[in-house]
Amino acid sequence: MSVSGLCQICESRPAEEQCQNCGTLACSVHYKEAHGLCVDCVTQADPSHQSDDVDIHRL
């Protein structure tokens, strides 16, 4: 999928991915490729999330 525009989280870097949960366009800094989610959705899945081992099935 082609994504264009700015990251909707930081609004300063080019968007490279779209969150599979909420559709937010995100740059590589604000997108967790291993989960297919933006950092906001990763945080919602596990508010204490400090690493990349979040259980995305809790959404």
PDB file of N, CA and C in Angstrom:
ATOM      1  N   MET A   1       0.844  -1.165   0.000  1.00  0.00           N
ATOM      2  CA  MET A   1       0.000   0.000   0.000  1.00  0.00           C
ATOM      3  C   MET A   1       0.898   1.239   0.000  1.00  0.00           C
ATOM      4  N   SER A   2       0.504   2.201  -0.802  1.00  0.00           N
ATOM      5  CA  SER A   2       1.257   3.450  -0.872  1.00  0.00           C
ATOM      6  C   SER A   2       0.701   4.438   0.152  1.00  0.00           C
ATOM      7  N   VAL A   3       1.600   4.976   0.961  1.00  0.00           N
ATOM      8  CA  VAL A   3       1.215   5.935   1.997  1.00  0.00           C
ATOM      9  C   VAL A   3       1.927   7.248   1.690  1.00  0.00           C
ATOM     10  N   SER A   4       1.183   8.342   1.726  1.00  0.00           N
ATOM     11  CA  SER A   4       1.819   9.635   1.499  1.00  0.00           C
ATOM     12  C   SER A   4       1.290  10.653   2.501  1.00  0.00           C
ATOM     13  N   GLY A   5       2.099  11.648   2.783  1.00  0.00           N
ATOM     14  CA  GLY A   5       1.746  12.676   3.750  1.00  0.00           C
ATOM     15  C   GLY A   5       2.648  12.615   4.955  1.00  0.00           C
ATOM     16  N   LEU A   6       2.299  13.396   5.944  1.00  0.00           N
ATOM     17  CA  LEU A   6       3.084  13.441   7.179  1.00  0.00           C
ATOM     18  C   LEU A   6       2.539  12.467   8.208  1.00  0.00           C
ATOM     19  N   CYS A   7       3.412  12.050   9.092  1.00  0.00           N
ATOM     20  CA  CYS A   7       3.027  11.230  10.236  1.00  0.00           C
ATOM     21  C   CYS A   7       1.965  11.991  11.025  1.00  0.00           C
ATOM     22  N   GLN A   8       0.868  11.337  11.333  1.00  0.00           N
ATOM     23  CA  GLN A   8      -0.215  11.983  12.071  1.00  0.00           C
ATOM     24  C   GLN A   8       0.058  12.039  13.567  1.00  0.00           C
ATOM     25  N   ILE A   9       1.162  11.495  14.012  1.00  0.00           N
ATOM     26  CA  ILE A   9       1.519  11.549  15.421  1.00  0.00           C
ATOM     27  C   ILE A   9       2.495  12.690  15.681  1.00  0.00           C
ATOM     28  N   CYS A  10       3.613  12.712  14.951  1.00  0.00           N
ATOM     29  CA  CYS A  10       4.604  13.773  15.192  1.00  0.00           C
ATOM     30  C   CYS A  10       4.421  14.961  14.246  1.00  0.00           C
ATOM     31  N   GLU A  11       3.728  14.749  13.142  1.00  0.00           N
ATOM     32  CA  GLU A  11       3.451  15.787  12.150  1.00  0.00           C
ATOM     33  C   GLU A  11       4.710  16.444  11.592  1.00  0.00           C
ATOM     34  N   SER A  12       5.836  15.722  11.594  1.00  0.00           N
ATOM     35  CA  SER A  12       7.058  16.303  11.053  1.00  0.00           C
ATOM     36  C   SER A  12       7.819  15.366  10.112  1.00  0.00           C
ATOM     37  N   ARG A  13       7.644  14.082  10.242  1.00  0.00           N
ATOM     38  CA  ARG A  13       8.336  13.115   9.385  1.00  0.00           C
ATOM     39  C   ARG A  13       7.349  12.564   8.353  1.00  0.00           C
ATOM     40  N   PRO A  14       7.871  12.105   7.223  1.00  0.00           N
ATOM     41  CA  PRO A  14       6.998  11.486   6.220  1.00  0.00           C
ATOM     42  C   PRO A  14       6.380  10.188   6.754  1.00  0.00           C
ATOM     43  N   ALA A  15       5.098  10.003   6.489  1.00  0.00           N
ATOM     44  CA  ALA A  15       4.424   8.760   6.878  1.00  0.00           C
ATOM     45  C   ALA A  15       4.921   7.636   5.988  1.00  0.00           C
ATOM     46  N   GLU A  16       5.178   6.490   6.587  1.00  0.00           N
ATOM     47  CA  GLU A  16       5.653   5.327   5.841  1.00  0.00           C
ATOM     48  C   GLU A  16       4.696   4.142   5.960  1.00  0.00           C
ATOM     49  N   GLU A  17       3.898   4.121   7.008  1.00  0.00           N
ATOM     50  CA  GLU A  17       3.005   2.989   7.272  1.00  0.00           C
ATOM     51  C   GLU A  17       1.650   3.488   7.754  1.00  0.00           C
ATOM     52  N   GLN A  18       0.641   2.615   7.710  1.00  0.00           N
ATOM     53  CA  GLN A  18      -0.681   2.925   8.241  1.00  0.00           C
ATOM     54  C   GLN A  18      -1.037   1.879   9.288  1.00  0.00           C
ATOM     55  N   CYS A  19      -1.451   2.332  10.459  1.00  0.00           N
ATOM     56  CA  CYS A  19      -1.794   1.437  11.554  1.00  0.00           C
ATOM     57  C   CYS A  19      -2.941   0.511  11.143  1.00  0.00           C
ATOM     58  N   GLN A  20      -2.777  -0.778  11.391  1.00  0.00           N
ATOM     59  CA  GLN A  20      -3.787  -1.767  11.050  1.00  0.00           C
ATOM     60  C   GLN A  20      -5.006  -1.695  11.966  1.00  0.00           C
ATOM     61  N   ASN A  21      -4.867  -1.025  13.106  1.00  0.00           N
ATOM     62  CA  ASN A  21      -5.976  -0.921  14.052  1.00  0.00           C
ATOM     63  C   ASN A  21      -6.794   0.346  13.837  1.00  0.00           C
ATOM     64  N   CYS A  22      -6.140   1.505  13.817  1.00  0.00           N
ATOM     65  CA  CYS A  22      -6.883   2.774  13.774  1.00  0.00           C
ATOM     66  C   CYS A  22      -6.743   3.537  12.462  1.00  0.00           C
ATOM     67  N   GLY A  23      -5.828   3.115  11.599  1.00  0.00           N
ATOM     68  CA  GLY A  23      -5.661   3.778  10.314  1.00  0.00           C
ATOM     69  C   GLY A  23      -4.760   5.003  10.331  1.00  0.00           C
ATOM     70  N   THR A  24      -4.159   5.315  11.468  1.00  0.00           N
ATOM     71  CA  THR A  24      -3.262   6.467  11.574  1.00  0.00           C
ATOM     72  C   THR A  24      -2.057   6.272  10.668  1.00  0.00           C
ATOM     73  N   LEU A  25      -1.686   7.324   9.943  1.00  0.00           N
ATOM     74  CA  LEU A  25      -0.461   7.305   9.146  1.00  0.00           C
ATOM     75  C   LEU A  25       0.691   7.608  10.085  1.00  0.00           C
ATOM     76  N   ALA A  26       1.735   6.794  10.028  1.00  0.00           N
ATOM     77  CA  ALA A  26       2.836   6.936  10.989  1.00  0.00           C
ATOM     78  C   ALA A  26       4.195   6.805  10.303  1.00  0.00           C
ATOM     79  N   CYS A  27       5.165   7.546  10.840  1.00  0.00           N
ATOM     80  CA  CYS A  27       6.552   7.437  10.382  1.00  0.00           C
ATOM     81  C   CYS A  27       7.174   6.200  11.041  1.00  0.00           C
ATOM     82  N   SER A  28       8.389   5.891  10.639  1.00  0.00           N
ATOM     83  CA  SER A  28       9.051   4.695  11.182  1.00  0.00           C
ATOM     84  C   SER A  28       9.292   4.791  12.685  1.00  0.00           C
ATOM     85  N   VAL A  29       9.416   5.994  13.217  1.00  0.00           N
ATOM     86  CA  VAL A  29       9.628   6.183  14.653  1.00  0.00           C
ATOM     87  C   VAL A  29       8.353   5.874  15.440  1.00  0.00           C
ATOM     88  N   HIS A  30       7.197   6.148  14.874  1.00  0.00           N
ATOM     89  CA  HIS A  30       5.926   6.009  15.583  1.00  0.00           C
ATOM     90  C   HIS A  30       5.099   4.815  15.100  1.00  0.00           C
ATOM     91  N   TYR A  31       5.747   3.853  14.478  1.00  0.00           N
ATOM     92  CA  TYR A  31       5.080   2.651  13.982  1.00  0.00           C
ATOM     93  C   TYR A  31       5.878   1.432  14.408  1.00  0.00           C
ATOM     94  N   LYS A  32       5.209   0.474  14.990  1.00  0.00           N
ATOM     95  CA  LYS A  32       5.853  -0.770  15.425  1.00  0.00           C
ATOM     96  C   LYS A  32       5.543  -1.849  14.387  1.00  0.00           C
ATOM     97  N   GLU A  33       6.477  -2.033  13.460  1.00  0.00           N
ATOM     98  CA  GLU A  33       6.271  -2.951  12.341  1.00  0.00           C
ATOM     99  C   GLU A  33       5.982  -4.381  12.805  1.00  0.00           C
ATOM    100  N   ALA A  34       6.599  -4.802  13.878  1.00  0.00           N
ATOM    101  CA  ALA A  34       6.394  -6.166  14.376  1.00  0.00           C
ATOM    102  C   ALA A  34       4.934  -6.416  14.744  1.00  0.00           C
ATOM    103  N   HIS A  35       4.221  -5.351  15.115  1.00  0.00           N
ATOM    104  CA  HIS A  35       2.827  -5.474  15.526  1.00  0.00           C
ATOM    105  C   HIS A  35       1.863  -4.947  14.474  1.00  0.00           C
ATOM    106  N   GLY A  36       2.353  -4.139  13.549  1.00  0.00           N
ATOM    107  CA  GLY A  36       1.481  -3.516  12.555  1.00  0.00           C
ATOM    108  C   GLY A  36       0.646  -2.400  13.145  1.00  0.00           C
ATOM    109  N   LEU A  37       1.141  -1.811  14.248  1.00  0.00           N
ATOM    110  CA  LEU A  37       0.376  -0.800  14.977  1.00  0.00           C
ATOM    111  C   LEU A  37       1.195   0.466  15.190  1.00  0.00           C
ATOM    112  N   CYS A  38       0.484   1.597  15.285  1.00  0.00           N
ATOM    113  CA  CYS A  38       1.147   2.837  15.675  1.00  0.00           C
ATOM    114  C   CYS A  38       1.436   2.772  17.179  1.00  0.00           C
ATOM    115  N   VAL A  39       2.313   3.640  17.637  1.00  0.00           N
ATOM    116  CA  VAL A  39       2.678   3.615  19.054  1.00  0.00           C
ATOM    117  C   VAL A  39       1.483   3.898  19.960  1.00  0.00           C
ATOM    118  N   ASP A  40       0.509   4.690  19.496  1.00  0.00           N
ATOM    119  CA  ASP A  40      -0.674   4.961  20.312  1.00  0.00           C
ATOM    120  C   ASP A  40      -1.481   3.675  20.558  1.00  0.00           C
ATOM    121  N   CYS A  41      -1.653   2.858  19.520  1.00  0.00           N
ATOM    122  CA  CYS A  41      -2.401   1.602  19.686  1.00  0.00           C
ATOM    123  C   CYS A  41      -1.620   0.587  20.508  1.00  0.00           C
ATOM    124  N   VAL A  42      -0.299   0.559  20.369  1.00  0.00           N
ATOM    125  CA  VAL A  42       0.518  -0.328  21.195  1.00  0.00           C
ATOM    126  C   VAL A  42       0.354   0.060  22.658  1.00  0.00           C
ATOM    127  N   THR A  43       0.362   1.359  22.947  1.00  0.00           N
ATOM    128  CA  THR A  43       0.190   1.839  24.323  1.00  0.00           C
ATOM    129  C   THR A  43      -1.200   1.506  24.851  1.00  0.00           C
ATOM    130  N   GLN A  44      -2.222   1.613  24.021  1.00  0.00           N
ATOM    131  CA  GLN A  44      -3.586   1.270  24.449  1.00  0.00           C
ATOM    132  C   GLN A  44      -3.705  -0.209  24.762  1.00  0.00           C
ATOM    133  N   ALA A  45      -3.000  -1.036  24.000  1.00  0.00           N
ATOM    134  CA  ALA A  45      -3.041  -2.482  24.236  1.00  0.00           C
ATOM    135  C   ALA A  45      -2.392  -2.841  25.559  1.00  0.00           C
ATOM    136  N   ASP A  46      -1.358  -2.089  25.929  1.00  0.00           N
ATOM    137  CA  ASP A  46      -0.635  -2.346  27.173  1.00  0.00           C
ATOM    138  C   ASP A  46      -0.037  -1.035  27.669  1.00  0.00           C
ATOM    139  N   PRO A  47      -0.750  -0.283  28.525  1.00  0.00           N
ATOM    140  CA  PRO A  47      -0.275   1.017  28.990  1.00  0.00           C
ATOM    141  C   PRO A  47       1.099   0.986  29.663  1.00  0.00           C
ATOM    142  N   SER A  48       1.505  -0.144  30.181  1.00  0.00           N
ATOM    143  CA  SER A  48       2.821  -0.228  30.820  1.00  0.00           C
ATOM    144  C   SER A  48       3.889  -0.663  29.834  1.00  0.00           C
ATOM    145  N   HIS A  49       3.531  -0.718  28.572  1.00  0.00           N
ATOM    146  CA  HIS A  49       4.433  -1.189  27.514  1.00  0.00           C
ATOM    147  C   HIS A  49       5.734  -0.395  27.507  1.00  0.00           C
ATOM    148  N   GLN A  50       6.827  -1.099  27.697  1.00  0.00           N
ATOM    149  CA  GLN A  50       8.146  -0.482  27.670  1.00  0.00           C
ATOM    150  C   GLN A  50       9.042  -1.135  26.628  1.00  0.00           C
ATOM    151  N   SER A  51       8.582  -2.211  25.997  1.00  0.00           N
ATOM    152  CA  SER A  51       9.386  -2.907  25.005  1.00  0.00           C
ATOM    153  C   SER A  51       8.499  -3.353  23.856  1.00  0.00           C
ATOM    154  N   ASP A  52       9.035  -4.133  22.945  1.00  0.00           N
ATOM    155  CA  ASP A  52       8.291  -4.578  21.772  1.00  0.00           C
ATOM    156  C   ASP A  52       7.514  -5.873  21.991  1.00  0.00           C
ATOM    157  N   ASP A  53       7.358  -6.320  23.226  1.00  0.00           N
ATOM    158  CA  ASP A  53       6.706  -7.598  23.464  1.00  0.00           C
ATOM    159  C   ASP A  53       5.250  -7.430  23.914  1.00  0.00           C
ATOM    160  N   VAL A  54       4.508  -6.548  23.275  1.00  0.00           N
ATOM    161  CA  VAL A  54       3.107  -6.319  23.622  1.00  0.00           C
ATOM    162  C   VAL A  54       2.227  -7.401  22.997  1.00  0.00           C
ATOM    163  N   ASP A  55       1.178  -7.800  23.678  1.00  0.00           N
ATOM    164  CA  ASP A  55       0.212  -8.760  23.172  1.00  0.00           C
ATOM    165  C   ASP A  55      -0.861  -7.996  22.421  1.00  0.00           C
ATOM    166  N   ILE A  56      -0.782  -7.951  21.094  1.00  0.00           N
ATOM    167  CA  ILE A  56      -1.738  -7.158  20.315  1.00  0.00           C
ATOM    168  C   ILE A  56      -3.126  -7.779  20.293  1.00  0.00           C
ATOM    169  N   HIS A  57      -3.259  -9.012  20.740  1.00  0.00           N
ATOM    170  CA  HIS A  57      -4.560  -9.661  20.751  1.00  0.00           C
ATOM    171  C   HIS A  57      -5.468  -9.153  21.864  1.00  0.00           C
ATOM    172  N   ARG A  58      -4.956  -8.259  22.713  1.00  0.00           N
ATOM    173  CA  ARG A  58      -5.752  -7.673  23.783  1.00  0.00           C
ATOM    174  C   ARG A  58      -6.545  -6.477  23.318  1.00  0.00           C
ATOM    175  N   LEU A  59      -6.386  -6.043  22.069  1.00  0.00           N
ATOM    176  CA  LEU A  59      -7.108  -4.878  21.539  1.00  0.00           C
ATOM    177  C   LEU A  59      -8.578  -5.125  21.482  1.00  0.00           C
TER     178      LEU A  59
END
